[in-house]
Amino acid sequence: MRQSKLRKKAVTGPAAAALICTGALLSSPAAAVAGHEPATFTADPPATWQTDGIVWSLAYARGVVYAAGSFDTVRPPGAAAGTRQVRRHNFAAFDAVTGKLLPCALSFTSGAGPYTAGTVRAMKPSPDGRVLYVGGSFGRVGSTGVANAVAVDTADCTLRKDFRPAVNATVRAIETTGRGVYLGGDFDQAGGRSRSRVAAFTPGGSLLPFKADVDLPVRALSAMPPQREILVGGDFESVNGRPVHALAALDITSGATVHTYPGWLPAASVVKSIAQDGSHFYVGAEGTGGGVFDGRISTRLQDGTMAWKDTCLGATQTVLPYHGVLYSASHAHDCSQTPGGFPEQGIRHTLLAQSVTDRRILHWFPDTDGGLGEGVGPRALTVARGILWVGGEFTRVNDRPQQGLTRFGTGTPTSVPQTPALTLLAANPGKVTVGWHASWDRNTAALTYRLYRDGKPVFRKTASSTSWNLPEMSHTDSVPAGTRHRYTIEVTNGIRTSRRSPALSVTVPAHAGPSSGG
């Protein structure tokens, strides 16, 4: 949700039933630990360049990841804010594999001066990756006057002369097909003609006959060429003169309304993102106030019917399906009614992974802070060469400084579970009971605890835990009466093992009476 004085409440009553896919079962946090679970990226970010502002959009084409938004400079991995800065005004390019900053350095500005204002809000490559279409609120790229939308040749990072549409307000979404480039946003004129919030051009920059009358901003576009439709999402309440809230499918050639989705989103929610994987399309929503929907919807492309709908609260900014997992950027704070989810505890989980088949939240919990601007954290996702790139307004990732940009790979996780602290629960002749709180790991739910007495293993147990469910654990050890021992514990996620805990010294009573330890 956007920041609001109103406490947000999930839709209840009959509407709530529509939010949960028929037949889906709620599960405990431990239910996410399953051998058949789809593989996710690691939750441990490699070294990544940073920005000094917000990354609103990410795109990948031909070995290059483009990051764009509202920033003036970038800086190397690990560099503190304000140090080692390299000029990149609202647009930067990186090697998709190494993450290295590339020379491509187009400057997007408002046009009032060499480095003034302006912002990039949307990018999308052509199907062949040879052209990158860029939209936002800018009047100049370098020294060239433009009007909120341009095309960049990805081979040499130059502006193409054949795509310079005049759009009279912010472009917030772009979609490309082999025959058209679709723009969505706040505008009411494009290419010198009336176009209300959505327009289409040829790849060469000529305005197409496609025309739809949308009353409020369009924030998401996703083409479905086999169905000859394009999905449109945003803030709107009317499409082509009829009441339509936030989501519609339009004829890809004419702009006529083909499908609407009544009742899918309450009035207080808008669509921020649409993505698809060949069999389904996925919607990410944001709401304000009470009775909102903030989560994700999965819909079958074949017939437009809903497959599932989760009930998480905490506005979803973008969604990205990849290899059977739906990744999302949000500030989710209550997913208690979603399988594998977490209760309201005043903690935000800004990056989530869900099974595309049943909406179950998977155990993958990298995190960011809220950061700049509206303070919602991540804003954009893309996958390039097997690496998940994340952009947004955050300034920290996994509790460490990292601004605007981060990424996650598929290598061996580097996270190490936190070492539990041992406490003495009881010491009686012949028996000692020690206890500890479970640890948790961003990559793995099932952790194995190994307890040592005087340096030798005496107990081993594997248990599941999450950041919101850290159960108390204990072990009763049989030892001779009147002896003294030192207990330590370590925990492993199967790959990395924590340090052993400080020793807990226990004197076992020779006779029944007060226990002692230290």
Coordinates of C-alpha atoms in Angstrom, one line a residue:
M1 CA 0.0 0.0 0.0
R2 CA 1.0 3.6 -0.3
Q3 CA 1.9 5.4 3.0
S4 CA -1.4 6.2 4.6
K5 CA -2.8 7.1 8.0
L6 CA -5.5 4.5 7.4
R7 CA -4.7 1.0 8.7
K8 CA -5.2 -1.3 5.8
K9 CA -7.5 -4.3 6.2
A10 CA -7.9 -7.2 3.9
V11 CA -11.2 -7.8 2.1
T12 CA -13.5 -9.9 4.2
G13 CA -16.8 -11.7 3.9
P14 CA -18.0 -12.8 0.5
A15 CA -15.3 -10.8 -1.2
A16 CA -12.6 -12.7 0.8
A17 CA -13.7 -16.0 -0.7
A18 CA -12.9 -14.6 -4.2
L19 CA -9.4 -13.8 -3.0
I20 CA -8.5 -17.5 -2.3
C21 CA -8.4 -19.9 -5.2
T22 CA -10.9 -22.7 -4.6
G23 CA -9.2 -25.8 -3.2
A24 CA -6.0 -24.0 -2.0
L25 CA -5.0 -25.0 1.5
L26 CA -3.4 -22.8 4.2
S27 CA -0.1 -24.1 5.6
S28 CA 2.2 -23.6 8.5
P29 CA 5.5 -21.8 7.9
A30 CA 7.2 -25.2 7.8
A31 CA 5.1 -26.3 4.9
A32 CA 7.4 -24.3 2.5
V33 CA 10.1 -26.9 3.2
A34 CA 9.4 -29.4 0.5
G35 CA 11.6 -31.5 -1.8
H36 CA 9.5 -30.6 -4.9
E37 CA 9.8 -26.9 -4.3
P38 CA 10.9 -24.8 -7.3
A39 CA 14.5 -23.6 -7.2
T40 CA 15.0 -20.0 -6.4
F41 CA 18.0 -17.7 -6.6
T42 CA 20.2 -17.4 -3.6
A43 CA 19.2 -14.7 -1.1
D44 CA 22.9 -13.5 -0.9
P45 CA 23.7 -10.6 -3.3
P46 CA 27.0 -10.4 -5.1
A47 CA 28.9 -7.1 -5.3
T48 CA 26.8 -4.7 -7.4
W49 CA 27.1 -1.1 -8.5
Q50 CA 24.9 1.5 -6.8
T51 CA 23.0 4.6 -7.7
D52 CA 22.5 7.8 -5.7
G53 CA 18.7 7.8 -6.3
I54 CA 15.8 5.6 -7.4
V55 CA 15.8 2.9 -10.1
W56 CA 12.3 2.8 -11.6
S57 CA 13.0 0.4 -14.4
L58 CA 15.3 -2.4 -15.5
A59 CA 15.7 -4.0 -18.9
Y60 CA 17.9 -6.7 -20.5
A61 CA 19.1 -6.9 -24.1
R62 CA 22.0 -8.6 -25.8
G63 CA 24.2 -9.1 -22.7
V64 CA 23.5 -5.7 -21.1
V65 CA 21.3 -4.8 -18.2
Y66 CA 20.0 -1.2 -18.3
A67 CA 19.0 0.6 -15.1
A68 CA 17.0 3.8 -15.3
G69 CA 15.1 6.2 -13.0
S70 CA 15.9 9.3 -11.0
F71 CA 19.6 9.5 -10.2
D72 CA 22.6 11.6 -11.1
T73 CA 25.5 9.2 -10.4
V74 CA 26.5 5.6 -9.8
R75 CA 29.3 4.3 -7.6
P76 CA 31.1 1.0 -7.3
P77 CA 30.2 -1.9 -5.0
G78 CA 31.0 -1.1 -1.4
A79 CA 31.5 2.6 -2.0
A80 CA 29.8 4.8 0.6
A81 CA 27.3 7.4 -0.5
G82 CA 29.0 10.5 -2.0
T83 CA 32.2 8.7 -2.8
R84 CA 33.8 7.4 -6.0
Q85 CA 30.9 8.7 -8.1
V86 CA 30.6 8.3 -11.8
R87 CA 28.2 10.5 -13.7
R88 CA 25.2 8.7 -15.1
H89 CA 22.0 10.8 -15.3
N90 CA 18.9 8.7 -15.0
F91 CA 20.4 5.9 -17.2
A92 CA 23.2 3.4 -16.8
A93 CA 24.3 0.1 -18.5
F94 CA 26.0 -2.9 -16.9
D95 CA 27.5 -6.2 -18.2
A96 CA 24.8 -8.8 -17.5
V97 CA 27.3 -11.4 -16.2
T98 CA 30.0 -9.5 -14.4
G99 CA 28.0 -6.5 -13.4
K100 CA 30.7 -4.1 -14.7
L101 CA 29.6 -0.5 -15.5
L102 CA 29.7 0.0 -19.3
P103 CA 30.5 3.2 -21.2
C104 CA 26.9 3.7 -22.4
A105 CA 26.0 6.9 -20.7
L106 CA 23.0 8.7 -22.3
S107 CA 21.7 11.5 -20.2
F108 CA 17.9 11.9 -19.8
T109 CA 16.9 15.4 -18.5
S110 CA 13.9 17.7 -18.4
G111 CA 15.5 19.9 -21.1
A112 CA 16.0 23.0 -18.9
G113 CA 19.7 22.4 -18.6
P114 CA 22.5 19.8 -19.0
Y115 CA 21.6 17.9 -15.7
T116 CA 18.3 19.0 -14.5
A117 CA 15.4 16.9 -13.3
G118 CA 13.8 14.5 -15.7
T119 CA 13.2 10.8 -14.9
V120 CA 12.9 7.5 -16.8
R121 CA 10.0 5.3 -15.8
A122 CA 9.8 2.5 -18.4
M123 CA 12.1 0.5 -20.7
K124 CA 11.4 -2.4 -23.0
P125 CA 13.6 -4.0 -25.7
S126 CA 12.4 -5.0 -29.1
P127 CA 11.8 -8.7 -29.5
D128 CA 15.2 -9.1 -31.1
G129 CA 17.0 -6.9 -28.5
R130 CA 18.4 -4.6 -31.1
V131 CA 16.4 -1.6 -29.9
L132 CA 15.7 -0.4 -26.4
Y133 CA 12.5 1.8 -26.1
V134 CA 12.7 4.3 -23.2
G135 CA 9.9 6.3 -21.7
G136 CA 9.4 8.7 -18.8
S137 CA 9.3 12.4 -18.1
F138 CA 12.1 14.0 -20.1
G139 CA 12.6 16.6 -22.8
R140 CA 16.2 16.0 -23.7
V141 CA 18.6 13.1 -24.2
G142 CA 22.0 14.6 -24.2
S143 CA 21.7 17.6 -26.5
T144 CA 18.7 16.2 -28.5
G145 CA 15.3 17.5 -27.8
V146 CA 12.7 14.7 -27.4
A147 CA 9.2 14.3 -25.8
N148 CA 9.1 11.6 -23.2
A149 CA 9.8 8.6 -25.4
V150 CA 12.8 7.5 -27.5
A151 CA 14.5 4.4 -28.9
V152 CA 18.1 3.5 -28.3
D153 CA 20.2 1.4 -30.6
T154 CA 21.7 -1.3 -28.3
A155 CA 24.7 -2.0 -30.6
D156 CA 26.3 1.4 -30.1
C157 CA 24.1 3.2 -27.4
T158 CA 22.9 5.9 -29.7
L159 CA 19.5 7.4 -30.2
R160 CA 17.6 6.2 -33.2
K161 CA 16.3 8.9 -35.4
D162 CA 13.3 7.0 -36.6
F163 CA 11.5 6.8 -33.3
R164 CA 10.9 10.2 -31.8
P165 CA 7.2 10.3 -30.9
A166 CA 5.8 13.5 -29.4
V167 CA 4.1 12.4 -26.1
N168 CA 2.7 15.2 -24.0
A169 CA 3.1 13.7 -20.5
T170 CA 4.8 10.9 -18.6
V171 CA 5.2 7.5 -20.1
R172 CA 5.0 4.8 -17.4
A173 CA 4.8 1.5 -19.4
I174 CA 6.1 0.2 -22.7
E175 CA 5.4 -3.1 -24.5
T176 CA 6.8 -4.2 -27.8
T177 CA 5.8 -6.8 -30.4
G178 CA 7.2 -7.5 -33.9
R179 CA 4.8 -4.9 -35.4
G180 CA 4.2 -2.3 -32.7
V181 CA 5.5 -0.3 -29.7
Y182 CA 2.8 0.4 -27.2
L183 CA 3.1 3.2 -24.7
G184 CA 1.0 3.8 -21.5
G185 CA 1.0 6.6 -19.0
D186 CA -0.5 10.0 -18.2
F187 CA -0.7 11.5 -21.6
D188 CA -3.6 12.5 -23.7
Q189 CA -1.7 13.3 -27.0
A190 CA 0.8 11.2 -28.8
G191 CA 2.3 11.6 -32.3
G192 CA 0.3 14.8 -32.8
R193 CA -3.0 13.1 -32.3
S194 CA -5.4 12.5 -29.4
R195 CA -4.5 9.4 -27.5
S196 CA -5.8 8.9 -24.0
R197 CA -3.3 7.2 -21.7
V198 CA -2.3 4.5 -24.3
A199 CA -0.9 4.7 -27.8
A200 CA 0.8 2.5 -30.4
F201 CA 3.5 3.2 -32.9
T202 CA 5.3 1.2 -35.6
P203 CA 8.9 0.4 -34.7
G204 CA 9.8 3.2 -37.2
G205 CA 7.9 5.7 -35.1
S206 CA 4.6 6.1 -37.1
L207 CA 1.4 6.4 -35.1
L208 CA -0.8 3.3 -35.5
P209 CA -4.7 3.4 -35.7
F210 CA -4.8 1.6 -32.3
K211 CA -6.9 3.9 -30.0
A212 CA -8.5 3.4 -26.6
D213 CA -10.1 6.0 -24.4
V214 CA -8.7 5.4 -20.8
D215 CA -9.6 8.0 -18.2
L216 CA -6.7 7.7 -15.7
P217 CA -3.0 6.7 -15.9
V218 CA -1.9 3.4 -17.4
R219 CA 1.0 1.8 -15.4
A220 CA 1.3 -1.7 -17.0
L221 CA 1.1 -3.2 -20.5
S222 CA 1.5 -6.8 -21.6
A223 CA 0.9 -8.0 -25.2
M224 CA -0.8 -11.4 -26.0
P225 CA -0.2 -11.7 -29.8
P226 CA -1.7 -15.2 -30.1
Q227 CA -5.0 -13.8 -28.7
R228 CA -4.5 -10.5 -30.6
E229 CA -4.9 -8.7 -27.3
I230 CA -2.9 -6.4 -25.1
L231 CA -3.5 -6.2 -21.3
V232 CA -3.7 -2.8 -19.8
G233 CA -3.4 -2.0 -16.1
G234 CA -3.4 1.1 -14.0
D235 CA -5.5 3.6 -12.0
F236 CA -8.4 3.9 -14.5
E237 CA -12.1 3.6 -13.9
S238 CA -13.3 3.9 -17.5
V239 CA -12.2 2.4 -20.8
N240 CA -13.8 3.2 -24.1
G241 CA -16.7 4.9 -22.4
R242 CA -17.7 2.1 -20.1
P243 CA -16.9 1.4 -16.4
V244 CA -13.7 -0.7 -16.2
H245 CA -11.6 -0.8 -13.0
A246 CA -7.8 -1.1 -13.2
L247 CA -7.5 -4.0 -15.7
A248 CA -8.6 -4.7 -19.2
A249 CA -7.7 -6.6 -22.4
L250 CA -7.9 -4.6 -25.6
D251 CA -7.8 -5.6 -29.2
I252 CA -4.1 -5.3 -30.2
T253 CA -5.0 -3.6 -33.5
S254 CA -8.0 -1.4 -32.9
G255 CA -7.9 -0.7 -29.1
A256 CA -11.5 -1.9 -28.7
T257 CA -12.3 -3.5 -25.3
V258 CA -12.2 -7.3 -25.5
H259 CA -12.3 -8.4 -21.9
T260 CA -12.8 -6.9 -18.5
Y261 CA -12.3 -8.4 -15.1
P262 CA -15.1 -7.2 -12.8
G263 CA -14.7 -7.8 -9.1
W264 CA -11.1 -8.9 -9.4
L265 CA -9.8 -5.7 -7.8
P266 CA -11.6 -3.6 -5.2
A267 CA -12.1 0.1 -5.8
A268 CA -9.2 1.1 -3.5
S269 CA -6.6 -0.9 -5.5
V270 CA -4.8 -0.3 -8.8
V271 CA -2.6 -2.4 -11.1
K272 CA 1.1 -1.6 -11.0
S273 CA 2.5 -4.5 -13.0
I274 CA 1.6 -7.2 -15.5
A275 CA 3.9 -10.1 -16.6
Q276 CA 3.4 -13.5 -18.3
D277 CA 5.2 -16.8 -18.8
G278 CA 3.6 -18.3 -21.8
S279 CA 0.7 -20.0 -20.0
H280 CA -0.4 -17.4 -17.5
F281 CA -0.3 -13.7 -16.9
Y282 CA 0.3 -12.2 -13.5
V283 CA -0.9 -9.0 -12.0
G284 CA 0.7 -7.0 -9.1
A285 CA -1.6 -4.6 -7.3
E286 CA -1.3 -1.7 -4.8
G287 CA -4.1 -0.3 -2.6
T288 CA -4.6 2.5 -0.1
G289 CA -6.9 2.4 2.9
G290 CA -9.2 -0.3 4.1
G291 CA -10.6 -3.3 2.1
V292 CA -7.7 -3.3 -0.4
F293 CA -6.0 -5.9 -2.5
D294 CA -2.2 -5.6 -2.5
G295 CA -1.1 -8.9 -3.8
R296 CA -0.7 -11.0 -6.9
I297 CA -3.2 -12.6 -9.3
S298 CA -2.5 -15.5 -11.7
T299 CA -4.7 -15.8 -14.8
R300 CA -4.8 -18.5 -17.5
L301 CA -3.8 -17.0 -20.9
Q302 CA -5.9 -19.6 -22.8
D303 CA -9.3 -18.5 -21.5
G304 CA -8.7 -15.5 -19.2
T305 CA -9.9 -17.2 -16.0
M306 CA -8.3 -16.7 -12.6
A307 CA -6.0 -19.5 -11.4
W308 CA -5.3 -18.0 -8.0
K309 CA -5.2 -14.8 -6.0
D310 CA -3.2 -14.3 -2.9
T311 CA -4.1 -12.1 0.1
C312 CA -0.9 -10.4 1.1
L313 CA -1.0 -6.8 2.3
G314 CA 1.8 -4.5 1.3
A315 CA 1.7 -2.9 -2.1
T316 CA 3.2 -5.0 -5.0
Q317 CA 5.2 -2.8 -7.3
T318 CA 6.3 -5.4 -9.9
V319 CA 6.0 -9.1 -10.7
L320 CA 8.3 -11.4 -12.7
P321 CA 7.7 -15.1 -13.4
Y322 CA 10.8 -17.2 -14.0
H323 CA 11.3 -21.0 -14.0
G324 CA 8.2 -21.8 -12.1
V325 CA 8.6 -19.1 -9.5
L326 CA 6.8 -15.7 -9.4
Y327 CA 9.1 -13.1 -8.0
S328 CA 7.7 -9.9 -6.6
A329 CA 8.8 -6.6 -5.2
S330 CA 6.6 -5.1 -2.5
H331 CA 6.5 -4.2 1.1
A332 CA 4.4 -7.2 2.2
H333 CA 3.7 -7.1 5.9
D334 CA 0.8 -9.6 6.3
C335 CA 0.6 -12.8 4.3
S336 CA -1.1 -14.8 7.1
Q337 CA -3.9 -16.1 4.8
T338 CA -1.5 -17.1 2.0
P339 CA 0.1 -20.6 2.1
G340 CA 3.6 -20.3 3.5
G341 CA 3.0 -16.8 4.6
F342 CA 3.7 -14.7 7.6
P343 CA 1.6 -12.8 10.1
E344 CA 1.4 -9.1 10.8
Q345 CA 4.3 -8.3 13.0
G346 CA 5.2 -4.8 11.9
I347 CA 8.0 -6.2 9.7
R348 CA 8.1 -5.8 5.9
H349 CA 9.3 -8.4 3.5
T350 CA 10.2 -6.5 0.3
L351 CA 11.2 -9.4 -2.0
L352 CA 9.1 -12.6 -2.2
A353 CA 9.1 -15.8 -4.3
Q354 CA 5.9 -17.8 -4.9
S355 CA 5.1 -21.1 -6.6
V356 CA 3.3 -20.2 -9.9
T357 CA 1.1 -23.3 -9.5
D358 CA -0.4 -22.7 -6.0
R359 CA 0.7 -19.2 -4.8
R360 CA 2.6 -20.8 -1.9
I361 CA 5.3 -18.4 -0.6
L362 CA 8.7 -20.1 -0.9
H363 CA 11.6 -19.8 1.6
W364 CA 13.6 -17.1 -0.1
F365 CA 13.9 -14.0 2.0
P366 CA 16.4 -11.4 0.9
D367 CA 15.3 -8.0 2.0
T368 CA 15.8 -4.3 1.6
D369 CA 14.8 -1.2 3.6
G370 CA 12.2 1.2 2.4
G371 CA 14.8 3.8 1.4
L372 CA 14.0 7.0 -0.5
G373 CA 10.9 8.5 -2.0
E374 CA 7.8 6.7 -0.9
G375 CA 9.8 4.3 1.2
V376 CA 8.5 1.1 -0.4
G377 CA 11.9 -0.4 -1.3
P378 CA 12.3 -2.4 -4.6
R379 CA 10.5 -1.1 -7.7
A380 CA 11.8 -3.1 -10.7
L381 CA 13.0 -6.7 -11.5
T382 CA 14.6 -8.4 -14.5
V383 CA 16.5 -11.6 -15.1
A384 CA 19.6 -11.5 -17.2
R385 CA 21.9 -14.5 -17.9
G386 CA 20.5 -16.4 -14.9
I387 CA 20.9 -13.4 -12.5
L388 CA 18.0 -11.6 -10.9
W389 CA 18.5 -7.8 -10.9
V390 CA 16.5 -5.6 -8.5
G391 CA 16.2 -1.8 -8.7
G392 CA 14.3 0.6 -6.4
E393 CA 14.6 3.3 -3.8
F394 CA 16.3 1.1 -1.1
T395 CA 19.5 2.1 0.6
R396 CA 20.2 -1.2 2.4
V397 CA 20.0 -4.9 1.3
N398 CA 20.1 -7.7 3.9
D399 CA 20.9 -5.1 6.5
R400 CA 24.0 -3.8 4.7
P401 CA 24.5 -0.6 2.8
Q402 CA 23.5 -1.0 -0.9
Q403 CA 21.6 1.7 -2.7
G404 CA 19.3 1.6 -5.7
L405 CA 20.5 -1.6 -7.3
T406 CA 21.3 -5.2 -6.3
R407 CA 21.2 -8.7 -7.8
F408 CA 20.9 -12.3 -6.9
G409 CA 22.5 -15.3 -8.6
T410 CA 22.2 -19.1 -8.5
G411 CA 25.5 -20.0 -7.0
T412 CA 26.2 -21.5 -3.6
P413 CA 24.6 -19.5 -0.8
T414 CA 27.0 -17.6 1.4
S415 CA 24.7 -16.9 4.3
V416 CA 25.5 -18.4 7.7
P417 CA 22.9 -18.9 10.3
Q418 CA 23.2 -16.9 13.5
T419 CA 24.7 -18.9 16.4
P420 CA 22.1 -19.6 19.1
A421 CA 22.8 -18.7 22.7
L422 CA 22.5 -21.6 25.2
T423 CA 20.7 -21.2 28.5
L424 CA 20.5 -23.6 31.4
L425 CA 16.9 -24.8 32.0
A426 CA 17.6 -27.4 34.7
A427 CA 20.4 -29.3 36.4
N428 CA 19.5 -32.3 38.5
P429 CA 21.5 -35.3 39.6
G430 CA 22.2 -37.3 36.4
K431 CA 20.5 -34.9 34.0
V432 CA 21.1 -31.4 32.5
T433 CA 18.6 -29.6 30.3
V434 CA 19.8 -26.8 28.1
G435 CA 17.7 -24.6 25.8
W436 CA 18.0 -22.2 22.9
H437 CA 15.9 -20.2 20.5
A438 CA 15.9 -21.4 16.9
S439 CA 17.9 -19.5 14.3
W440 CA 16.8 -18.7 10.8
D441 CA 18.3 -18.5 7.4
R442 CA 17.3 -16.4 4.3
N443 CA 17.8 -19.4 1.9
T444 CA 16.9 -22.4 3.9
A445 CA 14.1 -23.2 6.3
A446 CA 15.4 -26.5 7.6
L447 CA 18.5 -26.0 9.9
T448 CA 20.4 -28.6 11.8
Y449 CA 21.6 -27.9 15.4
R450 CA 24.6 -29.8 16.9
L451 CA 25.1 -29.7 20.6
Y452 CA 28.4 -30.5 22.2
R453 CA 29.4 -31.5 25.7
D454 CA 33.0 -30.9 26.5
G455 CA 33.8 -30.7 22.8
K456 CA 32.1 -34.0 21.8
P457 CA 28.7 -34.2 20.0
V458 CA 25.8 -35.3 22.2
F459 CA 22.7 -34.2 20.3
R460 CA 21.7 -33.3 16.7
K461 CA 18.3 -32.1 15.5
T462 CA 16.9 -30.6 12.3
A463 CA 14.0 -28.2 12.6
S464 CA 12.3 -25.6 10.4
S465 CA 12.2 -21.9 11.2
T466 CA 11.5 -18.5 9.7
S467 CA 12.2 -15.0 10.9
W468 CA 8.6 -14.8 12.2
N469 CA 8.6 -18.3 13.8
L470 CA 11.6 -19.0 16.0
P471 CA 10.6 -21.9 18.3
E472 CA 12.2 -22.7 21.6
M473 CA 14.3 -25.8 21.5
S474 CA 15.9 -27.9 24.2
H475 CA 17.8 -31.1 25.0
T476 CA 18.1 -33.1 28.2
D477 CA 21.5 -34.7 28.6
S478 CA 22.3 -37.7 30.8
V479 CA 25.5 -37.1 32.8
P480 CA 26.9 -38.5 36.1
A481 CA 25.9 -36.7 39.3
G482 CA 28.4 -34.3 40.8
T483 CA 30.3 -33.6 37.5
R484 CA 31.0 -30.4 35.7
H485 CA 30.6 -29.8 31.9
R486 CA 30.8 -27.2 29.2
Y487 CA 28.1 -27.1 26.5
T488 CA 28.4 -25.4 23.1
I489 CA 26.1 -25.4 20.1
E490 CA 26.4 -24.7 16.3
V491 CA 23.9 -24.6 13.5
T492 CA 24.2 -25.4 9.8
N493 CA 22.1 -24.8 6.7
G494 CA 23.7 -27.7 5.0
I495 CA 26.3 -25.5 3.3
R496 CA 27.6 -23.0 5.9
T497 CA 28.0 -23.6 9.6
S498 CA 27.9 -21.0 12.3
R499 CA 30.6 -20.5 14.9
R500 CA 30.1 -22.5 18.1
S501 CA 28.4 -20.6 20.8
P502 CA 30.2 -19.4 24.0
A503 CA 30.5 -22.3 26.4
L504 CA 27.8 -22.8 29.0
S505 CA 29.4 -24.3 32.1
V506 CA 27.1 -26.5 34.2
T507 CA 27.8 -28.1 37.5
V508 CA 25.6 -31.2 38.0
P509 CA 24.4 -31.6 41.6
A510 CA 25.5 -34.6 43.5
H511 CA 22.2 -34.5 45.3
A512 CA 18.8 -33.0 44.6
G513 CA 18.9 -29.2 45.2
P514 CA 19.5 -25.9 43.4
S515 CA 21.1 -26.1 40.0
S516 CA 24.1 -24.0 39.0
G517 CA 25.5 -22.8 35.7
G518 CA 27.5 -20.0 34.2

